[in-house]
Amino acid sequence: MLRYTAKRLLQTVIVLIGITLVTFILLNIVPGDPVNLMLGKISDPETIARIRHEMGLDRPWHQQYIDFLVGVIKGDLGTSYFLKESVVDIINRSFIITLKLAGFSFVFAMALGLVCGIVSAVHRGKALDSGLMTLALLGISAPAFWVAIILQIVFGLKLDLLPISGIDSGLCYILPAIAIGSRYAASIARITRTSMLDVIRQDYIRTARAKGLSERLVIYKHALKNAMIPIVTMAGLQLSYLLTGSILVETVFSIPGIGKLIVDSMLTRDLPLIQGTVMYVATLFVLINLIVDLSYAFLDPKIRYEKGD
Amino acid sequence: MADTLLEVKNLKTYFYTDEGVVPSVDDVSFSIGYGETLGIVGESGCGKSVTSLSIMDLVPSPPGKIVDGEILLKGRDLRKLSEAEMRKIRGNEVAMVFQEPMTSLNPVFTIGSQIIEALMLHKHLSKKEARDKAIEMLKLVKIPMPEKRVKEYPHQLSGGMRQRVMIAMALCCDPQLLICDEPTTALDVTIQAQVLDLIGELKKKLNTSIMMITHNLGVISEIADNAMVMYAGKVIEYGSVRQLFKNPLHPYTNGLMNAIPRIESDKEELYMIKGTVPSLRNRPKGCLFHPRCEYAKEICRACMPIFVERDGHKVRCWKYTDRW
Ligand SMILES: Nc1ncnc2c1ncn2[C@@H]1O[C@H](COP(=O)(O)OP(=O)(O)OP(=O)(O)O)[C@@H](O)[C@H]1O
Ligand code: SF4
Ligand SMILES: [Mg+2]
């Protein structure tokens, strides 16, 4: 386990360096002057030259990259051109909000998905199973922003039960969390069902029953722990649903998280902010992957013992 | 009936599949006394596993269902018990070792925890006591370094070792009946012999009754007291091992006996019973064996033979009736 962890950590560091490189190339080396893009047509050459100098864009690219890299390591991603504030500060502020939102959606989606998936598998072929799986199919097909708008209309405008914008209270998170998590929940439910059905017919489940264990222990201990391996992988791979979902849903619910930040920084062409958020989100993905892999190894003893050697 | 541990009467277990009803176990009766070993032989698919799963009430359902019969354990009909009562029997009074050692242990739990679980459930031991008992059981089934093995996962053990663990797990709650469903079929020949020796030894030591299912008549002759030959869901011959080997009556049993390879025999090829097992879904009319039987007559093709007693054992063949 230790060796495997060390190996995965090393891989992660290499990927992270790769990310800084790609982010840098995408935004600095590509044709078209970033300052031009940022300022639009109205700018005069003098202003452009001044800003280029201020931003250090007139230096050789390798030096720019090294500066960028040093900045990243020191936790300095530059200053937002429009907000005149440290990019890291802005991101941190938004990130906490997105994290909270994603956390709520994750818990909501995991709980709902696992329960529906297990119930479906246990009642395989019955009406309950078909009903739940039809719902799951709907959930997968419905885009997050559409769910968001429907929730706003039904629970906000018609029933007037929950707030539909801002983050003034904890209640504000409920509808966006459901909107972001619904697709994820549907996906978890489906993979849980498939995985449970596959596990339930294994010989070791028969052994567990032959021991005299209750059906509850057989399903929730013996079957679920095995079934969790593909579920965790899938849940990890699709954590991106929560992030991509948040981009649009945050905008719909006016929640100042990373998603809204990405959209806003693109709209204002705030180069350092775009660069910072892209870097940030990419890093997030890599770290999520790392955590998923490590928890996978934790669940499956075969990996824990073999991959390390 | 103080000396009968298990008595199965007219058991019928059918599978209701899309292609039709499969009478996997069709009117099967037998009994096992205390400390006795019953061997069950028969070709693949004749209903041996389904018979044992029926006793445990573990027949996959749907599509399987016990449709009729009684399963009396110490006089109590298991079919009349609730699921909760049945759980107290499984793993406790009746335990089972399965055909597939490679897949019968849960890959994500340690060997120890899988044995401990049964002990805590049925014997209400503390975790520590259960662990000590688990180590003791592993010692009993001759697993080297049991203190280390309890912490290991199934994939770290060989097939033979896993089957020993299964045996340890089955025996840990001192069951009165141990069902072994082809415990050695999936193992190498040398390992097979070791595991069989172990079962024979444990039987003597613990005085557990055993229901031993196998393809191999040699195994039966070594460890069983009584033997039952099954064919396409039915019992066709049933009696003491001594009688059965000295004087096999049914033409099918005879065929099986001739199919045992003998070292002293100078015949090059093995005797094989010609033809194949009939499909359970589409069994022949009359004697189920008649398409493969060299003695088959008109009556065999027309009517199912009844059980007759002969030389102290029972056989289902027209040859031994006065209608022959
Ligand atoms: N889950 C199932 N669904 C449908 N039919 C089944 C099922 N399990 C068993 N059967 C039927 O029951 C018959 C008897 O199966 P069983 O497993 O008892 O055979 P067996 O004598 O143990 O054979 P083997 O020596 O191969 O283990 C099979 O021929 C099969 O047609
Ligand atoms: S009843 Fe007839 S066909 Fe069947 S085994 Fe006896 S002799 Fe052969
Ligand atoms: Mg079998």
XYZ file of C-alpha atoms and ligand atoms in Angstrom:
673
model
C 0.000 0.000 0.000
C 2.806 2.411 0.937
C 4.743 1.688 -2.193
C 1.671 1.981 -4.322
C 0.817 5.306 -2.703
C 4.345 6.597 -3.262
C 4.222 5.551 -6.887
C 0.894 7.243 -7.456
C 2.100 10.422 -5.725
C 5.147 10.599 -7.979
C 2.951 10.134 -11.050
C 0.708 12.905 -9.803
C 3.603 15.343 -9.442
C 4.682 14.617 -13.015
C 1.156 15.157 -14.314
C 0.878 18.401 -12.367
C 4.060 19.719 -13.991
C 2.567 18.704 -17.325
C -0.548 20.690 -16.503
C 1.390 23.879 -15.796
C 3.131 23.443 -19.118
C -0.063 22.874 -21.075
C -1.883 25.716 -19.350
C 1.016 28.017 -20.044
C 1.321 27.013 -23.699
C -2.409 27.241 -24.346
C -2.704 30.732 -23.043
C 0.690 32.279 -23.835
C 2.206 30.680 -26.884
C -0.901 30.329 -29.025
C -1.154 32.727 -31.933
C -2.899 35.960 -31.200
C -1.661 38.344 -28.601
C -3.350 37.769 -25.245
C -3.284 41.438 -24.448
C -4.996 42.170 -27.723
C -7.619 39.583 -26.927
C -8.024 41.004 -23.484
C -8.396 44.614 -24.426
C -10.321 44.101 -27.616
C -10.238 46.423 -30.608
C -10.266 49.732 -28.815
C -6.695 49.661 -27.546
C -3.825 51.696 -28.931
C -0.342 50.188 -29.437
C 1.134 52.152 -26.553
C -1.298 50.812 -23.984
C -0.716 47.321 -25.331
C 3.039 47.655 -24.996
C 2.675 49.002 -21.482
C 0.440 46.165 -20.377
C 2.649 43.610 -22.092
C 5.555 44.936 -20.109
C 3.560 45.051 -16.854
C 2.539 41.441 -17.349
C 6.048 40.395 -18.322
C 4.880 39.237 -21.729
C 7.807 40.893 -23.528
C 10.322 38.466 -22.036
C 11.449 35.167 -23.672
C 8.834 32.418 -23.276
C 10.998 30.015 -21.276
C 11.659 32.705 -18.712
C 7.945 33.450 -18.595
C 7.234 29.762 -17.997
C 9.789 29.519 -15.226
C 8.326 32.599 -13.567
C 4.869 31.101 -13.926
C 6.047 27.800 -12.472
C 7.798 29.517 -9.562
C 4.604 31.478 -9.025
C 2.522 28.310 -9.011
C 4.838 26.653 -6.506
C 4.776 29.735 -4.295
C 1.009 29.820 -4.648
C 1.055 33.036 -6.659
C -0.985 33.050 -9.867
C -0.709 36.752 -10.558
C -3.244 39.531 -10.256
C -6.625 39.714 -11.898
C -6.549 42.411 -14.529
C -10.072 43.594 -13.867
C -10.595 42.874 -10.179
C -7.097 44.086 -9.259
C -6.909 41.366 -6.700
C -4.689 38.331 -6.263
C -5.990 35.494 -8.452
C -5.316 32.995 -5.696
C -7.474 34.948 -3.266
C -10.334 35.182 -5.728
C -10.139 31.475 -6.512
C -9.937 30.483 -2.872
C -12.988 32.527 -2.050
C -15.012 31.010 -4.903
C -13.641 27.571 -4.374
C -14.920 27.302 -0.819
C -18.389 28.045 -2.111
C -18.133 25.545 -4.966
C -16.687 22.960 -2.616
C -19.595 23.387 -0.259
C -22.020 23.084 -3.130
C -20.221 20.082 -4.613
C -20.065 18.482 -1.175
C -23.812 18.822 -0.750
C -24.486 17.467 -4.235
C -22.043 14.613 -3.687
C -23.654 13.516 -0.440
C -27.122 13.894 -1.915
C -26.199 11.992 -5.079
C -24.254 9.214 -3.352
C -26.963 8.536 -0.803
C -29.758 8.592 -3.336
C -27.795 6.683 -5.991
C -26.585 3.917 -3.700
C -29.969 3.358 -2.096
C -31.815 3.310 -5.432
C -29.201 1.060 -7.022
C -29.239 -1.475 -4.193
C -33.033 -1.495 -3.942
C -33.255 -1.983 -7.700
C -30.802 -4.863 -7.663
C -32.490 -6.603 -4.741
C -35.906 -6.238 -6.384
C -34.597 -7.020 -9.808
C -37.255 -7.383 -12.513
C -40.062 -6.095 -10.305
C -42.047 -2.881 -10.794
C -39.908 -1.010 -8.239
C -36.787 -1.832 -10.223
C -38.260 -0.689 -13.541
C -39.615 2.494 -11.952
C -36.310 3.477 -10.386
C -34.333 2.703 -13.521
C -36.704 4.760 -15.671
C -36.146 7.665 -13.297
C -32.396 7.111 -13.508
C -32.535 7.197 -17.279
C -34.414 10.495 -17.094
C -31.865 11.808 -14.616
C -28.974 10.950 -16.912
C -30.582 12.515 -19.946
C -31.637 15.759 -18.271
C -29.024 18.543 -18.520
C -28.126 20.120 -15.168
C -29.095 23.665 -16.150
C -32.514 22.441 -17.289
C -33.075 20.646 -13.988
C -31.916 23.845 -12.293
C -34.502 25.968 -14.081
C -37.301 23.446 -13.457
C -36.413 23.337 -9.746
C -36.379 27.128 -9.624
C -39.806 27.297 -11.199
C -41.396 24.523 -9.129
C -39.869 24.950 -5.666
C -38.996 28.616 -5.866
C -41.628 30.386 -7.884
C -44.687 28.101 -7.686
C -44.367 26.578 -4.209
C -42.197 29.341 -2.770
C -40.428 26.861 -0.515
C -36.762 27.513 -1.147
C -34.576 30.430 -2.218
C -33.524 30.454 -5.862
C -30.478 32.680 -5.900
C -27.469 33.834 -3.918
C -25.923 32.231 -0.859
C -27.497 34.141 1.967
C -28.461 31.040 3.903
C -27.717 27.330 3.937
C -31.101 26.708 2.341
C -29.823 28.438 -0.796
C -27.633 25.435 -1.505
C -30.432 22.872 -1.586
C -31.852 23.415 -5.069
C -28.496 23.913 -6.820
C -27.094 20.853 -5.049
C -29.989 18.758 -6.328
C -29.664 20.232 -9.819
C -25.950 19.434 -9.966
C -26.277 16.047 -8.269
C -29.263 14.598 -10.111
C -27.314 13.349 -13.086
C -24.577 12.048 -10.851
C -27.121 10.291 -8.645
C -28.730 8.649 -11.666
C -25.359 7.476 -12.870
C -24.417 6.094 -9.440
C -27.774 4.305 -9.212
C -27.201 2.580 -12.526
C -23.682 1.438 -11.856
C -24.664 0.347 -8.330
C -27.449 -1.809 -9.710
C -25.243 -3.419 -12.364
C -22.409 -3.988 -9.963
C -24.664 -5.423 -7.230
C -26.371 -7.779 -9.677
C -22.987 -9.011 -10.794
C -21.778 -9.539 -7.237
C -24.983 -11.120 -5.896
C -24.614 -14.148 -8.148
C -21.016 -14.847 -7.110
C -20.136 -18.022 -5.238
C -18.912 -16.165 -2.146
C -22.372 -14.663 -1.664
C -23.763 -18.194 -1.552
C -21.034 -19.022 0.977
C -22.085 -16.044 3.095
C -25.686 -17.239 3.022
C -24.585 -20.803 3.824
C -22.949 -19.437 6.974
C -26.368 -18.392 8.211
C -25.826 -14.635 7.835
C -28.906 -12.449 7.602
C -29.849 -11.116 4.205
C -28.983 -7.617 5.441
C -25.396 -8.641 6.246
C -25.103 -10.585 3.012
C -26.148 -7.567 0.937
C -24.666 -4.653 2.894
C -21.451 -6.302 4.032
C -20.464 -9.107 1.688
C -21.988 -7.868 -1.541
C -21.693 -4.107 -1.180
C -17.991 -4.037 -0.355
C -17.250 -5.929 -3.560
C -19.738 -3.922 -5.557
C -18.150 -0.677 -4.296
C -15.006 -1.211 -6.380
C -16.600 -0.339 -9.734
C -18.913 2.180 -8.055
C -16.018 4.155 -6.585
C -14.164 4.126 -9.892
C -17.214 5.366 -11.726
C -18.098 7.882 -9.026
C -14.558 9.211 -9.196
C -14.407 9.414 -12.953
C -17.700 11.236 -12.977
C -16.882 13.696 -10.225
C -16.362 15.943 -13.216
C -20.167 15.928 -13.586
C -20.279 17.887 -10.360
C -17.761 20.438 -11.603
C -19.087 20.848 -15.127
C -22.584 20.881 -13.690
C -21.603 23.645 -11.317
C -20.410 25.917 -14.146
C -23.898 26.404 -15.517
C -25.897 25.799 -12.369
C -23.925 28.387 -10.394
C -24.677 30.880 -13.113
C -28.387 30.006 -13.081
C -28.591 30.354 -9.284
C -26.156 33.331 -9.105
C -23.807 31.500 -6.811
C -20.310 33.057 -6.759
C -18.352 29.809 -7.039
C -15.607 28.589 -9.369
C -18.141 27.814 -12.084
C -19.442 31.336 -12.154
C -15.856 32.603 -11.899
C -14.851 30.681 -15.022
C -17.806 32.049 -16.957
C -17.234 35.595 -15.694
C -13.488 35.596 -16.334
C -14.089 34.359 -19.882
C -16.670 37.057 -20.470
C -14.294 39.785 -19.231
C -11.252 38.106 -20.894
C -9.308 38.407 -17.668
C -6.222 36.439 -18.745
C -4.498 35.858 -15.396
C -7.810 34.822 -13.876
C -8.585 32.403 -16.736
C -5.108 30.954 -16.479
C -5.434 30.570 -12.732
C -8.851 28.955 -12.774
C -7.907 26.548 -15.567
C -4.783 25.569 -13.648
C -6.841 25.204 -10.518
C -9.588 23.086 -12.023
C -7.100 20.847 -13.859
C -5.157 20.283 -10.651
C -8.384 19.486 -8.899
C -9.164 16.782 -11.446
C -5.754 15.216 -11.003
C -6.060 15.191 -7.239
C -9.545 13.711 -7.415
C -8.144 10.955 -9.599
C -5.410 10.310 -7.095
C -7.883 10.019 -4.245
C -10.098 7.718 -6.293
C -7.175 5.452 -7.129
C -6.034 5.272 -3.549
C -9.508 4.483 -2.242
C -9.817 1.844 -4.945
C -6.667 0.217 -3.638
C -8.065 0.480 -0.148
C -11.178 -1.437 -1.193
C -9.508 -4.127 -3.261
C -6.815 -6.042 -1.411
C -5.480 -7.480 -4.667
C -4.403 -4.028 -5.767
C -3.172 -3.119 -2.318
C -0.740 -5.999 -2.399
C 0.135 -6.496 -6.036
C 0.417 -3.088 -7.626
C 2.965 -1.987 -5.092
C 5.432 -4.674 -6.139
C -35.666 -42.559 15.024
C -32.887 -41.699 17.369
C -30.079 -42.730 15.064
C -31.178 -40.746 12.032
C -29.759 -37.244 11.743
C -31.155 -36.308 8.369
C -34.007 -37.860 6.536
C -35.021 -36.601 3.119
C -38.354 -37.865 1.859
C -39.650 -37.531 -1.693
C -37.807 -34.279 -2.326
C -38.716 -32.501 -5.545
C -36.852 -29.382 -6.599
C -37.754 -27.929 -9.961
C -36.440 -25.004 -11.969
C -39.028 -22.953 -13.818
C -37.086 -21.618 -16.769
C -38.251 -19.884 -19.936
C -37.607 -23.091 -21.840
C -39.729 -25.184 -19.516
C -39.717 -26.938 -16.156
C -36.483 -28.694 -15.181
C -37.024 -31.482 -12.612
C -33.462 -31.285 -11.236
C -34.339 -33.291 -8.137
C -37.266 -35.594 -8.695
C -38.614 -37.621 -5.817
C -35.345 -38.206 -4.006
C -35.303 -39.937 -0.609
C -32.363 -40.879 1.584
C -31.190 -40.695 5.169
C -27.956 -40.100 7.042
C -27.333 -41.427 10.538
C -25.203 -39.792 13.235
C -21.540 -40.041 12.349
C -22.401 -41.658 9.044
C -21.138 -40.690 5.614
C -23.368 -40.827 2.572
C -21.752 -40.641 -0.827
C -23.718 -39.298 -3.773
C -22.461 -40.036 -7.279
C -23.730 -39.255 -10.716
C -22.797 -37.556 -13.934
C -22.676 -33.777 -14.282
C -26.102 -32.167 -14.141
C -27.951 -35.050 -12.468
C -29.037 -32.889 -9.543
C -26.405 -33.514 -6.879
C -25.732 -29.865 -6.081
C -29.402 -28.963 -6.211
C -30.124 -31.739 -3.698
C -27.604 -30.294 -1.264
C -28.738 -26.705 -1.833
C -32.308 -27.834 -1.158
C -31.279 -29.087 2.284
C -29.729 -25.700 3.045
C -32.717 -23.911 1.486
C -30.298 -22.066 -0.795
C -31.737 -23.061 -4.166
C -31.497 -19.948 -6.378
C -35.049 -18.673 -6.488
C -36.359 -17.727 -8.946
C -36.117 -19.923 -11.038
C -35.704 -22.797 -8.538
C -38.294 -24.006 -6.054
C -38.670 -26.953 -3.714
C -42.071 -28.201 -4.794
C -42.589 -31.190 -2.559
C -41.096 -33.465 0.050
C -39.820 -33.371 3.606
C -36.356 -32.588 4.902
C -36.198 -33.837 8.464
C -33.218 -32.836 10.566
C -33.445 -34.656 13.889
C -37.126 -35.087 13.153
C -37.755 -31.375 12.486
C -39.012 -30.530 8.995
C -36.694 -27.806 7.716
C -39.205 -26.849 5.058
C -41.614 -25.709 7.742
C -39.083 -23.402 9.434
C -39.122 -19.638 9.004
C -36.190 -17.959 7.276
C -34.900 -16.729 10.660
C -35.018 -20.250 12.116
C -33.360 -21.621 9.004
C -30.483 -19.161 9.449
C -29.756 -20.731 12.832
C -29.382 -24.092 11.080
C -27.168 -22.926 8.225
C -23.507 -22.848 9.104
C -24.358 -24.069 12.577
C -26.068 -27.458 12.445
C -25.581 -28.043 8.725
C -22.532 -26.584 6.982
C -21.431 -26.811 3.407
C -18.179 -26.897 1.451
C -18.617 -25.909 -2.172
C -17.312 -27.143 -5.466
C -15.383 -23.961 -6.337
C -12.614 -23.120 -3.860
C -11.265 -20.285 -6.011
C -14.470 -18.254 -5.924
C -16.216 -19.367 -2.749
C -14.321 -17.062 -0.402
C -15.059 -13.354 -0.382
C -12.042 -11.616 -1.958
C -12.310 -8.422 0.083
C -12.276 -9.906 3.572
C -9.446 -11.726 5.336
C -9.610 -15.466 5.872
C -9.808 -14.848 9.599
C -12.696 -12.413 9.474
C -14.701 -14.797 7.318
C -14.338 -17.586 9.876
C -14.779 -15.279 12.862
C -18.047 -13.999 11.455
C -19.677 -17.437 11.680
C -18.343 -18.038 15.190
C -19.602 -14.722 16.498
C -22.984 -15.284 14.884
C -23.706 -18.821 16.056
C -21.519 -19.313 19.113
C -21.765 -15.746 20.419
C -18.026 -15.617 21.040
C -16.191 -12.354 21.586
C -13.979 -11.197 18.762
C -10.868 -12.332 20.609
C -12.255 -15.780 21.446
C -13.473 -16.179 17.873
C -10.039 -15.290 16.563
C -8.364 -17.872 18.759
C -10.901 -20.455 17.655
C -10.328 -19.513 13.992
C -6.598 -20.063 14.394
C -7.298 -23.374 16.081
C -9.551 -24.388 13.165
C -6.886 -23.471 10.615
C -4.461 -25.609 12.584
C -6.964 -28.454 12.510
C -7.144 -28.360 8.721
C -3.320 -28.296 8.630
C -2.724 -24.821 7.327
C 0.849 -23.854 8.160
C 1.400 -20.658 10.157
C -2.272 -20.114 11.000
C -1.523 -16.958 13.039
C -0.210 -15.358 9.888
C -2.822 -16.822 7.554
C -5.815 -15.420 9.441
C -4.702 -11.964 8.378
C -4.359 -12.892 4.718
C -6.780 -12.481 1.846
C -8.080 -15.365 -0.287
C -5.971 -14.370 -3.310
C -2.831 -15.005 -1.286
C -3.730 -18.690 -0.920
C -3.587 -21.605 -3.363
C -6.718 -23.523 -4.368
C -5.947 -26.394 -2.008
C -5.368 -23.980 0.869
C -8.602 -22.166 0.116
C -10.530 -25.418 0.209
C -8.949 -26.157 3.597
C -10.093 -22.732 4.755
C -13.592 -23.531 3.494
C -13.519 -26.775 5.470
C -12.280 -24.954 8.570
C -15.031 -22.389 8.134
C -17.681 -25.079 7.678
C -16.528 -27.014 10.730
C -15.930 -24.092 13.080
C -19.393 -24.213 14.672
C -19.315 -28.019 15.110
C -22.068 -28.823 12.632
C -23.732 -32.202 12.902
C -23.886 -32.507 9.153
C -21.198 -31.429 6.727
C -22.180 -31.317 3.075
C -19.192 -31.529 0.733
C -20.174 -30.748 -2.844
C -17.344 -32.125 -4.972
C -14.784 -30.548 -2.667
C -11.852 -31.679 -4.765
C -13.034 -31.574 -8.379
C -11.380 -28.223 -9.042
C -8.031 -29.210 -7.514
C -4.875 -30.929 -8.783
C -4.729 -34.678 -8.291
C -2.150 -34.627 -5.491
C -3.970 -31.826 -3.692
C -7.217 -33.767 -4.173
C -5.798 -36.717 -2.278
C -4.571 -34.483 0.546
C -7.925 -32.762 0.963
C -9.782 -36.099 0.902
C -7.427 -37.542 3.496
C -8.079 -34.496 5.620
C -11.848 -34.936 5.367
C -11.535 -38.630 6.251
C -9.347 -37.800 9.227
C -11.655 -35.039 10.481
C -14.633 -37.332 10.144
C -13.011 -39.813 12.510
C -11.852 -37.117 14.895
C -15.072 -35.094 15.100
C -17.658 -37.765 14.372
C -19.516 -35.416 12.041
C -22.000 -36.868 9.572
C -20.951 -36.156 6.015
C -22.832 -35.954 2.757
C -20.110 -36.341 0.152
C -20.938 -35.487 -3.430
C -18.507 -36.622 -6.084
C -18.027 -37.924 -9.609
C -15.503 -40.330 -8.276
C -16.591 -43.748 -7.040
C -13.102 -44.327 -5.656
C -13.655 -41.516 -3.151
C -16.964 -43.052 -2.092
C -15.430 -46.462 -1.509
C -12.825 -44.890 0.740
C -14.837 -42.713 3.040
C -18.556 -43.427 2.719
C -20.754 -45.860 4.622
C -23.699 -45.630 2.236
C -23.891 -44.562 -1.352
C -26.584 -43.210 -3.601
C -26.371 -43.150 -7.379
C -28.326 -40.400 -9.133
C -29.331 -40.241 -12.756
C -31.217 -37.328 -14.355
C -32.748 -36.124 -11.092
C -33.685 -39.570 -9.765
C -32.080 -42.012 -7.375
C -31.433 -45.229 -9.249
C -29.483 -47.213 -6.697
C -29.037 -46.772 -2.978
C -27.404 -48.977 -0.383
C -24.360 -49.657 1.761
C -21.025 -49.050 0.094
C -19.920 -52.615 0.762
C -22.991 -54.053 -0.934
C -22.888 -51.593 -3.766
C -19.280 -52.277 -4.643
C -19.529 -56.014 -4.157
C -22.667 -56.325 -6.156
C -23.650 -53.293 -8.229
C -27.116 -53.948 -9.614
C -28.137 -51.125 -11.899
C -26.604 -51.251 -15.376
C -25.636 -47.571 -14.959
C -23.832 -48.238 -11.657
C -22.078 -51.127 -13.350
C -20.964 -48.794 -16.080
C -19.623 -46.306 -13.521
C -17.702 -49.092 -11.773
C -16.111 -50.147 -15.009
C -15.199 -46.549 -15.710
C -12.961 -46.379 -12.614
C -9.407 -46.625 -13.903
C -7.604 -49.598 -12.389
C -3.852 -49.758 -12.284
C -3.756 -53.552 -12.291
C -5.983 -53.757 -15.352
C -4.113 -54.252 -18.609
C -6.957 -52.875 -20.684
C -5.667 -49.856 -22.517
C -8.762 -47.747 -22.789
C -11.245 -46.802 -20.160
C -14.681 -48.259 -20.333
C -17.141 -45.479 -21.070
C -20.891 -45.591 -20.794
C -22.049 -44.993 -24.314
C -24.460 -42.193 -25.125
C -25.053 -39.023 -23.173
C -27.105 -37.956 -20.184
C -30.638 -37.079 -21.277
C -31.679 -33.451 -21.024
C -33.649 -32.916 -17.826
C -36.135 -30.829 -19.758
C -36.851 -33.627 -22.129
C -36.436 -36.868 -20.289
C -37.235 -40.142 -22.057
C -40.404 -42.001 -21.187
C -40.056 -45.134 -19.082
C -36.666 -45.928 -17.548
C -34.551 -42.770 -17.837
C -31.518 -44.884 -18.679
C -33.071 -46.993 -21.425
C -31.574 -45.152 -24.433
C -28.123 -46.088 -23.109
C -28.907 -49.467 -21.590
C -27.805 -52.674 -23.287
C -30.540 -54.664 -21.518
C -33.426 -52.352 -22.395
C -36.691 -54.139 -23.223
C -40.201 -53.099 -24.155
C -41.241 -52.562 -20.546
C -38.225 -50.282 -19.951
C -39.319 -48.017 -22.762
C -42.913 -47.928 -21.543
C -42.832 -47.558 -17.761
C -40.618 -45.999 -15.122
C -39.266 -48.845 -12.951
C -40.114 -48.776 -9.247
C -37.614 -49.201 -6.428
C -37.019 -52.804 -5.415
C -34.934 -54.165 -2.546
C -32.330 -56.661 -3.495
C -29.398 -57.954 -1.438
C -29.970 -55.253 1.157
C -29.916 -52.349 -1.240
C -32.436 -50.593 -3.402
C -32.397 -50.365 -7.164
C -34.657 -48.830 -9.782
C -34.495 -51.311 -12.660
C -36.987 -53.713 -14.200
C -34.383 -56.491 -14.308
C -34.856 -57.132 -10.615
C -38.629 -57.367 -10.632
C -40.817 -60.331 -11.377
C -42.113 -58.524 -14.474
C -38.751 -59.064 -16.222
N -29.900 -21.696 -11.571
C -30.417 -22.651 -12.365
N -31.302 -22.347 -13.335
C -31.841 -23.304 -14.133
N -31.528 -24.592 -14.051
C -30.648 -24.975 -13.121
C -30.045 -24.015 -12.225
N -29.203 -24.689 -11.409
C -29.279 -25.988 -11.771
N -30.145 -26.163 -12.783
C -30.503 -27.424 -13.436
O -30.433 -28.443 -12.488
C -29.698 -29.540 -13.008
C -28.906 -30.159 -11.926
O -27.869 -29.268 -11.551
P -26.825 -29.638 -10.428
O -26.009 -28.413 -10.250
O -27.513 -30.185 -9.251
O -25.962 -30.768 -11.105
P -24.763 -31.577 -10.450
O -25.216 -32.985 -10.350
O -24.329 -30.932 -9.218
O -23.672 -31.482 -11.582
P -22.103 -31.190 -11.447
O -21.494 -32.528 -11.244
O -21.761 -30.618 -12.779
O -21.916 -30.258 -10.330
C -28.855 -29.001 -14.135
O -28.828 -29.896 -15.180
C -29.553 -27.733 -14.548
O -30.308 -27.980 -15.718
S -35.057 -50.698 -16.380
Fe -34.454 -51.563 -18.316
S -33.482 -49.863 -19.369
Fe -33.652 -49.299 -17.284
S -31.709 -49.876 -16.459
Fe -33.056 -51.585 -16.066
S -32.788 -52.882 -17.807
Fe -31.865 -50.949 -18.363
Mg -22.640 -29.755 -8.679
